[in-house]
Coordinates of C-alpha atoms in Angstrom, one line a residue:
Chain A
M1 CA 0.2 -25.8 11.9
A2 CA 2.2 -24.9 15.0
G3 CA 5.2 -27.0 14.8
D4 CA 6.8 -27.2 11.3
G5 CA 4.8 -24.0 10.5
V6 CA 6.5 -21.9 13.1
S7 CA 9.9 -23.2 12.2
E8 CA 9.4 -22.6 8.8
A9 CA 8.1 -19.1 9.4
K10 CA 11.2 -18.4 11.4
T11 CA 13.7 -19.6 8.7
I12 CA 11.8 -17.7 6.0
G13 CA 11.9 -14.7 8.5
S14 CA 15.6 -15.0 9.0
Y15 CA 16.1 -15.2 5.4
Y16 CA 14.2 -12.1 4.9
R17 CA 15.8 -10.4 7.4
E18 CA 19.1 -10.9 5.8
T19 CA 17.9 -9.9 2.3
A20 CA 16.2 -6.9 3.3
L21 CA 19.6 -5.4 4.2
D22 CA 20.4 -5.5 0.4
H23 CA 17.6 -2.8 0.0
L24 CA 19.1 -0.5 2.5
D25 CA 20.3 2.2 0.3
A26 CA 17.3 2.2 -2.0
L27 CA 14.9 2.5 1.2
Y28 CA 17.3 5.3 2.4
G29 CA 16.8 7.1 -1.0
F30 CA 13.1 6.7 -0.8
A31 CA 13.1 8.0 2.9
V32 CA 14.9 11.1 1.6
T33 CA 12.5 11.4 -1.3
L34 CA 9.5 11.3 1.3
T35 CA 10.9 13.3 4.1
A36 CA 13.3 15.7 2.0
D37 CA 15.4 15.5 5.0
Q38 CA 18.4 13.2 5.6
I39 CA 18.1 13.2 9.4
E40 CA 14.4 12.5 9.3
A41 CA 15.2 9.7 6.6
Q42 CA 17.5 8.0 8.9
D43 CA 14.7 7.8 11.6
L44 CA 12.3 6.5 9.0
L45 CA 14.7 4.0 7.6
Q46 CA 15.4 2.5 11.0
E47 CA 11.7 2.4 12.1
T48 CA 11.1 0.8 8.7
Y49 CA 13.5 -2.0 9.5
L50 CA 12.4 -2.4 12.8
R51 CA 8.7 -3.0 11.8
A52 CA 9.8 -5.2 8.7
F53 CA 12.3 -7.4 10.9
G54 CA 9.4 -8.2 13.4
A55 CA 7.1 -9.2 10.4
C56 CA 9.2 -11.1 8.1
E57 CA 7.8 -14.5 9.3
L58 CA 4.6 -13.2 7.6
L59 CA 6.1 -13.2 4.2
M60 CA 5.3 -16.0 1.9
P61 CA 8.6 -17.6 0.2
D62 CA 7.7 -15.9 -3.2
S63 CA 7.0 -12.5 -1.9
N64 CA 8.5 -9.4 -3.2
L65 CA 10.5 -8.3 -0.4
K66 CA 11.6 -4.9 -1.8
A67 CA 8.1 -3.6 -2.8
W68 CA 6.9 -4.7 0.7
L69 CA 9.5 -2.8 2.5
F70 CA 8.5 0.4 0.4
V71 CA 5.0 0.0 1.4
I72 CA 5.9 -0.3 5.0
M73 CA 8.2 2.8 4.9
R74 CA 5.5 4.7 3.2
N75 CA 2.9 3.9 5.6
I76 CA 5.0 4.7 8.5
W77 CA 5.7 8.3 6.8
L78 CA 2.0 8.8 6.2
N79 CA 1.1 7.8 9.6
Q80 CA 3.7 10.1 11.0
I81 CA 2.5 13.1 9.0
R82 CA -1.0 12.3 10.2
H83 CA 0.3 12.3 13.7
R84 CA 1.8 15.8 13.3
R85 CA -1.6 16.9 11.8
S86 CA 0.5 18.6 9.3
G87 CA 1.6 18.0 5.6
P88 CA 5.3 16.9 4.7
E89 CA 7.8 19.8 5.3
F90 CA 9.8 20.6 2.2
V91 CA 13.3 21.5 3.6
E92 CA 16.7 22.0 2.2
I93 CA 18.3 18.8 1.5
E94 CA 21.8 18.5 2.9
E95 CA 24.4 18.0 0.5
Q96 CA 26.7 16.0 2.9
E97 CA 28.1 13.0 1.4
S98 CA 27.8 9.9 3.0
P99 CA 31.3 8.6 4.2
R100 CA 30.5 5.1 3.0
T101 CA 31.0 5.7 -0.5
P102 CA 34.3 7.3 -1.4
W103 CA 33.5 8.6 -5.0
L104 CA 37.0 8.8 -6.3
E105 CA 38.8 5.9 -4.8
S106 CA 37.7 3.1 -7.1
G107 CA 40.6 1.5 -8.9
T108 CA 38.5 0.3 -11.8
E109 CA 37.0 3.3 -13.2
D110 CA 38.6 6.4 -14.8
P111 CA 38.4 9.3 -12.1
L112 CA 37.3 11.8 -14.5
K113 CA 34.4 9.7 -15.5
L114 CA 33.5 9.1 -11.8
L115 CA 33.6 13.0 -11.1
L116 CA 31.3 13.5 -14.1
K117 CA 28.9 10.9 -12.8
K118 CA 29.0 12.5 -9.4
V119 CA 28.2 15.9 -10.9
E120 CA 25.5 14.5 -12.9
R121 CA 24.1 12.4 -10.2
E122 CA 23.7 15.5 -7.9
R123 CA 22.0 17.4 -10.7
V124 CA 19.6 14.5 -11.0
R125 CA 19.2 14.6 -7.3
D126 CA 18.6 18.4 -7.2
A127 CA 16.2 18.2 -10.0
I128 CA 14.1 15.3 -8.4
A129 CA 14.2 17.3 -5.0
Q130 CA 12.5 19.9 -6.9
L131 CA 9.6 17.8 -8.1
P132 CA 6.3 17.9 -6.2
Q133 CA 6.0 15.2 -3.7
P134 CA 3.6 13.0 -5.7
Y135 CA 5.6 13.2 -8.8
R136 CA 8.8 12.8 -6.9
E137 CA 8.0 9.5 -5.4
V138 CA 6.7 7.7 -8.4
V139 CA 9.7 9.0 -10.5
V140 CA 11.9 7.6 -7.8
L141 CA 10.2 4.4 -7.7
R142 CA 10.0 3.8 -11.3
D143 CA 13.3 5.3 -12.8
L144 CA 15.6 4.7 -9.9
E145 CA 14.0 1.7 -8.2
G146 CA 12.6 -0.1 -11.3
F147 CA 9.2 -1.1 -10.0
T148 CA 6.5 -1.7 -12.3
Y149 CA 3.4 0.7 -12.7
Q150 CA 1.5 -2.0 -10.9
Q151 CA 4.1 -2.3 -7.9
I152 CA 4.2 1.3 -7.6
A153 CA 0.3 1.4 -7.4
G154 CA 0.5 -1.0 -4.8
I155 CA 3.1 0.9 -3.0
I156 CA 1.4 4.3 -3.0
G157 CA -1.9 3.0 -2.7
C158 CA -3.6 4.6 -6.0
P159 CA -4.8 3.3 -9.3
T160 CA -2.3 2.4 -12.1
G161 CA -3.7 5.3 -14.4
T162 CA -2.6 7.8 -11.5
V163 CA 0.9 6.2 -11.3
M164 CA 1.1 6.7 -15.1
S165 CA -0.1 10.2 -15.3
R166 CA 2.0 11.4 -12.4
L167 CA 5.0 9.4 -13.8
A168 CA 4.5 11.4 -17.3
R169 CA 4.2 14.8 -15.6
G170 CA 7.0 14.1 -13.2
R171 CA 9.4 13.0 -16.1
E172 CA 8.3 16.1 -18.0
K173 CA 9.3 18.4 -15.3
L174 CA 12.2 16.6 -14.7
R175 CA 13.4 16.9 -18.3
L176 CA 12.7 20.6 -18.2
L177 CA 14.8 21.1 -14.9
L178 CA 17.8 19.1 -16.3
A179 CA 17.7 20.5 -19.8
R180 CA 17.9 24.1 -18.0
W181 CA 20.8 23.0 -16.2
K182 CA 22.5 21.6 -19.5
L183 CA 21.8 25.0 -21.2
E184 CA 23.5 26.8 -18.2
V185 CA 26.4 24.5 -18.4
M186 CA 26.6 25.0 -22.0
S187 CA 26.5 28.8 -21.8
K188 CA 29.2 28.9 -19.2
A189 CA 31.5 26.7 -21.5
T190 CA 30.9 28.9 -24.2
A191 CA 31.6 32.0 -22.1
N192 CA 34.7 30.6 -20.9
K193 CA 35.8 29.8 -24.4
E194 CA 35.1 33.3 -25.6
L195 CA 37.3 34.5 -22.2
Chain B
M1 CA -5.1 10.3 -34.0
N2 CA -2.7 9.3 -36.7
E3 CA -0.3 6.3 -36.1
C4 CA 2.5 8.6 -34.9
D5 CA 0.4 10.2 -32.2
Y6 CA -0.3 6.9 -31.1
I7 CA 3.1 5.7 -30.8
E8 CA 3.9 8.8 -28.9
S9 CA 1.1 8.1 -26.4
R10 CA 2.7 4.6 -26.0
R11 CA 6.2 5.5 -25.9
S12 CA 6.8 5.6 -22.1
F13 CA 4.8 2.4 -21.7
Y14 CA 7.1 0.8 -24.2
L15 CA 10.3 2.1 -22.8
D16 CA 9.0 1.0 -19.3
D17 CA 8.4 -2.4 -20.6
E18 CA 4.6 -2.1 -19.9
L19 CA 3.1 -2.8 -23.2
R20 CA 1.4 -6.0 -24.0
A21 CA 3.3 -8.4 -26.3
D22 CA 0.8 -7.5 -29.3
E23 CA 1.1 -3.9 -28.8
R24 CA 4.8 -4.2 -28.7
V25 CA 4.9 -5.8 -31.9
V26 CA 2.6 -3.1 -33.4
F27 CA 4.9 -0.4 -31.7
E28 CA 8.0 -1.9 -33.1
E29 CA 6.6 -2.4 -36.6
H30 CA 5.8 1.3 -36.5
L31 CA 9.4 2.1 -35.5
D32 CA 11.0 0.1 -38.1
R33 CA 9.3 2.3 -40.8
C34 CA 9.4 5.6 -39.0
Q35 CA 12.6 7.6 -38.6
S36 CA 10.9 10.4 -36.6
C37 CA 9.3 8.0 -34.1
R38 CA 12.6 6.1 -33.8
D39 CA 14.4 9.1 -33.0
E40 CA 11.9 10.2 -30.5
V41 CA 12.4 6.8 -28.8
T42 CA 15.9 6.9 -28.7
E43 CA 16.0 10.3 -27.1
E44 CA 13.7 9.4 -24.4
R45 CA 15.4 6.2 -23.7
Q46 CA 18.6 7.8 -23.3
F47 CA 17.0 10.4 -21.0
L48 CA 15.5 7.6 -18.8
E49 CA 19.0 5.4 -18.9
G50 CA 20.7 8.9 -17.8
L51 CA 18.3 9.0 -14.8
R52 CA 18.7 5.3 -14.0
Q53 CA 22.4 5.5 -14.2
A54 CA 22.5 8.3 -11.9
G55 CA 21.4 6.1 -9.0
P56 CA 21.3 5.4 -6.1
L57 CA 21.1 9.2 -5.4
Y58 CA 21.7 8.6 -1.7
E59 CA 23.6 6.0 0.3
A60 CA 22.7 5.2 3.9
P61 CA 25.3 6.7 6.4
V62 CA 27.7 4.0 7.9
E63 CA 26.7 4.3 11.3
L64 CA 22.9 4.0 10.4
R65 CA 23.8 1.0 8.4
R66 CA 25.7 -0.6 11.2
R67 CA 22.6 0.1 13.7
I68 CA 20.3 -1.6 11.3
E69 CA 22.5 -4.7 10.8
E70 CA 22.7 -5.0 14.7
I71 CA 19.0 -4.9 14.7
A72 CA 18.9 -7.4 12.0
S73 CA 21.1 -9.7 14.1
R74 CA 19.0 -9.6 17.0
G75 CA 15.9 -10.9 15.0
G76 CA 14.5 -7.4 14.5
L77 CA 14.2 -6.3 18.4
R78 CA 15.6 -3.1 19.7
D79 CA 18.4 -3.3 22.0
V80 CA 16.6 -1.3 24.8
T81 CA 13.1 -2.0 26.2
P82 CA 11.3 1.3 26.3
V83 CA 10.2 2.2 29.7
G84 CA 6.7 1.7 30.3
T85 CA 6.3 -0.6 27.1
E86 CA 2.7 -2.1 27.3
S87 CA 1.7 -5.5 26.9
P88 CA 0.6 -6.3 23.2
S89 CA -3.1 -5.9 23.7
H90 CA -2.8 -2.7 25.7
S91 CA -0.2 -0.9 23.4
L92 CA -2.5 -1.9 20.5
R93 CA -5.2 0.3 21.8
S94 CA -2.7 2.9 23.0
Q95 CA -3.3 6.2 21.1
S96 CA 0.5 6.4 20.5
W97 CA 0.9 3.0 19.3
L98 CA 2.0 3.9 15.8
L99 CA 4.9 5.9 16.8
G100 CA 5.7 4.2 20.0
S101 CA 8.7 2.0 19.8
G102 CA 6.8 -0.7 21.7
F103 CA 4.4 -0.7 18.9
A104 CA 6.6 -2.1 16.1
R105 CA 7.9 -4.9 18.1
S106 CA 4.6 -5.8 19.7
W107 CA 2.3 -5.4 16.5
F108 CA 4.5 -7.6 14.5
A109 CA 5.1 -10.0 17.1
R110 CA 1.5 -10.7 17.2
L111 CA 1.3 -10.8 13.4
G112 CA 4.0 -13.5 13.3
R113 CA 2.2 -15.6 15.7
I114 CA 1.4 -19.0 14.1
E115 CA -0.5 -20.6 17.0
R116 CA -4.2 -20.7 16.7
V117 CA -6.8 -20.3 19.3
A118 CA -8.8 -23.2 19.6
S119 CA -12.1 -21.8 21.3
L120 CA -15.3 -22.2 19.4
S121 CA -17.5 -19.3 18.6
A122 CA -19.3 -18.3 15.5
I123 CA -19.5 -15.4 13.1
G124 CA -21.3 -14.0 10.1
I125 CA -19.9 -11.4 7.7
L126 CA -21.4 -8.1 7.0
V127 CA -20.2 -7.5 3.3
A128 CA -23.4 -5.3 2.6
L129 CA -22.1 -2.7 4.8
L130 CA -19.7 -1.1 2.5
G131 CA -22.2 1.5 1.3
I132 CA -23.1 2.8 4.7
Y133 CA -19.6 4.1 4.9
Y134 CA -20.4 6.9 2.3
L135 CA -24.1 7.5 3.7
R136 CA -22.6 10.9 5.2
G137 CA -21.3 12.4 2.0
A138 CA -18.3 14.4 2.5
E139 CA -15.3 13.0 4.1
P140 CA -16.1 12.6 7.8
P141 CA -14.0 14.6 10.3
L142 CA -11.5 12.7 12.5
T143 CA -12.6 12.3 16.0
G144 CA -10.4 9.9 17.5
V145 CA -7.5 7.6 16.9
P146 CA -8.5 4.6 14.7
S147 CA -8.3 1.1 16.3
G148 CA -5.5 -1.3 15.7
F149 CA -7.7 -3.6 14.0
A150 CA -8.7 -0.9 11.6
K151 CA -5.1 -0.3 11.0
L152 CA -4.5 -4.0 10.5
A153 CA -7.1 -4.1 8.1
V154 CA -5.7 -1.3 6.1
E155 CA -2.0 -2.8 6.3
A156 CA -3.6 -5.9 5.2
H157 CA -5.5 -4.4 2.4
Q158 CA -2.4 -2.4 1.3
Q159 CA -0.2 -5.5 1.4
H160 CA -2.7 -7.4 -0.7
L161 CA -2.7 -4.7 -3.2
G162 CA 1.0 -4.7 -3.3
G163 CA 1.0 -8.5 -3.8
E164 CA 2.6 -8.9 -0.3
L165 CA -0.1 -10.6 1.2
S166 CA -1.1 -13.7 -0.6
L167 CA -4.4 -15.5 -0.2
E168 CA -4.2 -18.9 1.4
I169 CA -7.5 -19.8 -0.2
S170 CA -8.5 -18.4 -3.8
S171 CA -11.8 -18.9 -4.9
T172 CA -14.6 -17.2 -6.2
S173 CA -16.9 -19.3 -4.4
P174 CA -18.0 -17.9 -1.1
E175 CA -19.0 -21.4 0.0
V176 CA -15.5 -22.6 -0.8
V177 CA -13.7 -19.7 1.0
S178 CA -16.2 -20.1 4.1
D179 CA -15.5 -23.7 4.5
W180 CA -11.8 -23.1 4.2
F181 CA -12.1 -20.7 7.2
S182 CA -13.4 -23.6 9.3
G183 CA -10.7 -24.7 11.9
Q184 CA -8.5 -21.8 10.8
V185 CA -10.3 -19.2 12.8
S186 CA -12.0 -19.3 16.2
F187 CA -15.4 -18.6 14.7
S188 CA -17.6 -19.9 11.7
V189 CA -17.4 -18.0 8.7
K190 CA -20.5 -17.6 6.3
L191 CA -19.8 -15.4 3.3
P192 CA -22.7 -14.1 1.2
N193 CA -23.6 -15.8 -2.0
Y194 CA -24.4 -13.0 -4.4
Q195 CA -26.3 -15.1 -6.9
E196 CA -28.2 -16.8 -4.2
A197 CA -29.1 -13.6 -2.8
S198 CA -30.3 -11.7 -5.6
G199 CA -30.2 -13.1 -8.9
Q200 CA -29.2 -9.9 -10.3
D201 CA -26.0 -8.5 -11.8
Q202 CA -22.8 -9.6 -10.1
L203 CA -21.5 -6.1 -8.5
Y204 CA -18.7 -7.7 -6.6
Q205 CA -16.8 -11.1 -6.7
I206 CA -15.0 -12.8 -3.9
E207 CA -11.2 -13.6 -4.6
G208 CA -10.4 -15.7 -1.6
G209 CA -9.0 -15.3 2.0
R210 CA -6.4 -16.0 4.6
V211 CA -5.8 -16.0 8.1
V212 CA -3.9 -12.8 9.6
Q213 CA -2.8 -12.5 13.4
F214 CA -4.3 -9.9 15.6
N215 CA -4.0 -9.7 19.4
N216 CA -2.4 -13.3 19.2
D217 CA -5.7 -14.4 17.7
P218 CA -6.4 -15.4 14.1
A219 CA -8.6 -13.1 12.3
A220 CA -10.3 -13.8 8.9
Y221 CA -9.1 -11.7 5.8
V222 CA -11.4 -11.9 3.0
S223 CA -10.7 -10.2 -0.3
Y224 CA -13.4 -8.9 -3.0
Q225 CA -13.2 -7.2 -6.2
M226 CA -15.8 -4.6 -7.5
D227 CA -15.4 -3.0 -10.7
K228 CA -11.7 -3.9 -10.4
Q229 CA -11.3 -2.1 -7.1
P230 CA -10.1 -4.4 -4.3
I231 CA -12.2 -4.3 -1.2
S232 CA -11.1 -6.1 2.2
L233 CA -12.9 -7.4 5.2
L234 CA -11.4 -8.5 8.3
V235 CA -13.3 -10.0 11.0
T236 CA -12.4 -11.4 14.4
T237 CA -14.3 -11.5 18.0
D238 CA -15.2 -8.4 19.8
S239 CA -13.3 -10.0 22.8
V240 CA -10.1 -9.4 20.6
A241 CA -10.7 -6.1 19.0
A242 CA -13.1 -3.3 19.5
P243 CA -13.7 -0.5 17.1
S244 CA -12.7 3.1 18.1
G245 CA -11.9 6.2 16.5
G246 CA -13.1 8.2 13.5
E247 CA -16.5 9.6 13.2
E248 CA -19.1 7.4 14.9
V249 CA -22.5 6.9 13.7
V250 CA -25.2 4.9 15.5
S251 CA -27.6 3.2 13.4
K252 CA -30.2 0.5 14.9
G253 CA -28.1 0.0 18.0
I254 CA -24.8 -0.6 16.0
T255 CA -22.0 2.2 16.3
F256 CA -20.1 2.5 13.1
H257 CA -16.7 3.9 13.0
Y258 CA -15.9 6.0 9.7
D259 CA -12.3 6.7 9.2
T260 CA -9.6 7.3 6.4
I261 CA -6.4 5.7 6.9
D262 CA -3.5 6.0 4.6
G263 CA -6.1 7.2 2.1
F264 CA -8.3 4.1 2.3
K265 CA -11.9 4.1 3.6
V266 CA -12.5 2.1 6.6
I267 CA -15.5 1.3 8.4
T268 CA -15.2 -0.7 11.6
W269 CA -18.1 -1.9 13.9
S270 CA -18.9 -4.7 16.3
D271 CA -22.1 -6.7 16.1
R272 CA -23.2 -9.8 18.0
G273 CA -19.8 -10.8 19.4
L274 CA -17.8 -9.9 16.2
T275 CA -15.8 -7.1 15.1
Y276 CA -15.5 -6.2 11.5
A277 CA -13.1 -3.8 9.4
L278 CA -14.0 -3.0 5.8
V279 CA -11.3 -1.4 3.6
S280 CA -11.8 0.1 0.1
N281 CA -10.4 2.8 -2.1
L282 CA -13.6 3.5 -3.9
K283 CA -13.8 7.2 -4.9
E284 CA -17.7 8.0 -4.7
R285 CA -19.0 10.1 -2.0
G286 CA -22.4 10.6 -0.5
Q287 CA -25.5 9.0 -1.6
Q288 CA -24.1 8.1 -5.0
S289 CA -21.6 5.9 -3.2
C290 CA -24.3 4.0 -1.6
L291 CA -25.4 2.9 -4.9
V292 CA -22.1 1.4 -5.6
C293 CA -23.0 -1.5 -3.3
H294 CA -26.5 -1.2 -2.5
Q295 CA -28.1 -1.4 -5.8
G296 CA -30.8 -3.6 -4.9
T297 CA -34.5 -2.9 -5.0
R298 CA -35.1 -4.8 -1.9
D299 CA -32.4 -2.9 0.1
K300 CA -34.8 -0.3 1.6
D301 CA -34.1 -1.0 5.3
F302 CA -30.5 -1.0 5.2
L303 CA -29.5 2.7 5.0
E304 CA -32.1 3.4 7.7
G305 CA -30.4 0.9 9.9
F306 CA -30.2 -2.7 10.3
N307 CA -33.2 -4.8 9.9
A308 CA -31.7 -7.3 12.3
G309 CA -33.6 -7.9 15.6
A310 CA -32.9 -10.5 18.0
S311 CA -31.4 -13.9 16.8
A312 CA -31.2 -17.0 18.7
P313 CA -28.2 -18.9 18.9
G314 CA -27.5 -20.7 15.8
Q315 CA -30.2 -19.0 13.9
S316 CA -29.7 -17.2 10.7
Y317 CA -31.0 -13.9 9.5
R318 CA -30.7 -11.6 6.8
I319 CA -29.4 -8.1 6.6
W320 CA -30.9 -6.2 3.9
S321 CA -29.5 -3.0 2.6
S322 CA -31.2 0.2 1.1
A323 CA -30.8 3.1 -0.9
T324 CA -33.8 5.3 -1.7
T325 CA -32.9 7.7 -4.3
V326 CA -31.4 8.4 -7.7
R327 CA -32.2 5.0 -9.6
P328 CA -33.4 1.6 -9.1
L329 CA -31.5 -0.2 -6.7
R330 CA -29.9 -3.8 -6.6
R331 CA -28.8 -5.4 -3.5
F332 CA -25.2 -5.9 -2.7
G333 CA -25.8 -9.1 -1.0
W334 CA -26.9 -10.7 2.2
V335 CA -25.2 -12.5 5.1
R336 CA -26.2 -15.3 7.2
I337 CA -24.8 -15.0 10.8
R338 CA -24.8 -17.8 13.0
L339 CA -24.5 -17.0 16.4
P340 CA -22.2 -19.2 18.8
N341 CA -24.1 -21.5 21.0
G342 CA -25.0 -20.0 24.2
A343 CA -24.0 -16.4 22.8
S344 CA -26.4 -13.7 23.7
D345 CA -27.4 -10.7 22.0

């Protein structure tokens, strides 16, 4: 088991280390979801990758790498919370944009559409940030990251039924928040027209 | 509940592609003939698509991405060795191991080891201990840092739940799983056979096992299911891992460490040369919880402690569990423990 097994594990580990980088933004988004703080999210992301990279050899060839990374991240975060002997802190999310994505520099899409998408994205982000933590993480995992109910249950360590109920409540709250925003936008537009 | 109410209750599952094929057929047949439900599904679909299209909500800063790519290029190691980084076995027991930068590297380096230690010893598995965890009733106060072994057990449990820790042997036969461990770990594993032990209702079922690395030694990971609730058992020798942290309760000379890690219940203990960690997410508390596992009429001795006594090397003995209240009990199971040759109690 030592010879071929070790080299095979190293090959798998190397492959997973490369592939793991594909999920960097998704994990960063989840880190912000958990920490509600972009600086803390950066530390969490780095620690997640450090731990994951060191353990990639453990993974089987058909492993769900993405779900595994999310589990690691959440575990690190929970352990950090426990270590501090306090619950997660809900702080203002910085609105600073990442310099990596120039929103309006794409040559393939209509700048107006991109601008609208950016505005919509910010609204969705704000609304999600207002959700209570248990709802927030389930909504992000399902509606933004596309995990199945069962995968989410595995990531957050609770029964599938809990995932379903949290998702339903989270979406309901999200819908209300976004509907409120749309109403405000519409009333502002009406007011502008009247002027 | 009329048909439209039913459809409404399943709408999210339909849009999340979580319906079974037959349910999906029924759902779509209803939509074909019900404009109102069709409109609601369309509206909900638009809402969800709007959410999905809004992603990704955040993008990692360039500098952070670069740092992580650098780490990947070094095979996952940090570029600077922290001052005072401990040896793997030491740091594992360090109270700050979870957050220490040395932890990540040493922990997973150990996990990644493929080599097997060839020394011979023997073990028994105390699956019947699950219920004692709940004996104290309410959630026990934490009095210390849980052992690295307990944390590994929880990590393995979570990974198995998430489908990330596949079993190397899958079988509902304790004998088959026990035999598989022969040569895989440095001790012999004898898992309990429920039917053999009780002849009563099967409360739990073994799923299989695999080897995981702890402190450069292979540990035996065994997975069970009880009422669709997963239970994980991790075993190694007490020279490799020692239980610590949590609330300590001594029963008949054995110290049990009760803890909650990442929301999972963990009990760790050492006995006769072996260290065990049992992980579950059963919700029950107090005496009633004991009945989950210890529903056996011959379990009387267990909750008062172990009916173990001294065993000679190579000898088998039974561990009975007990519960004395509420309703007739059925035994969870029993375990034969074969001590290593020359081992002393």
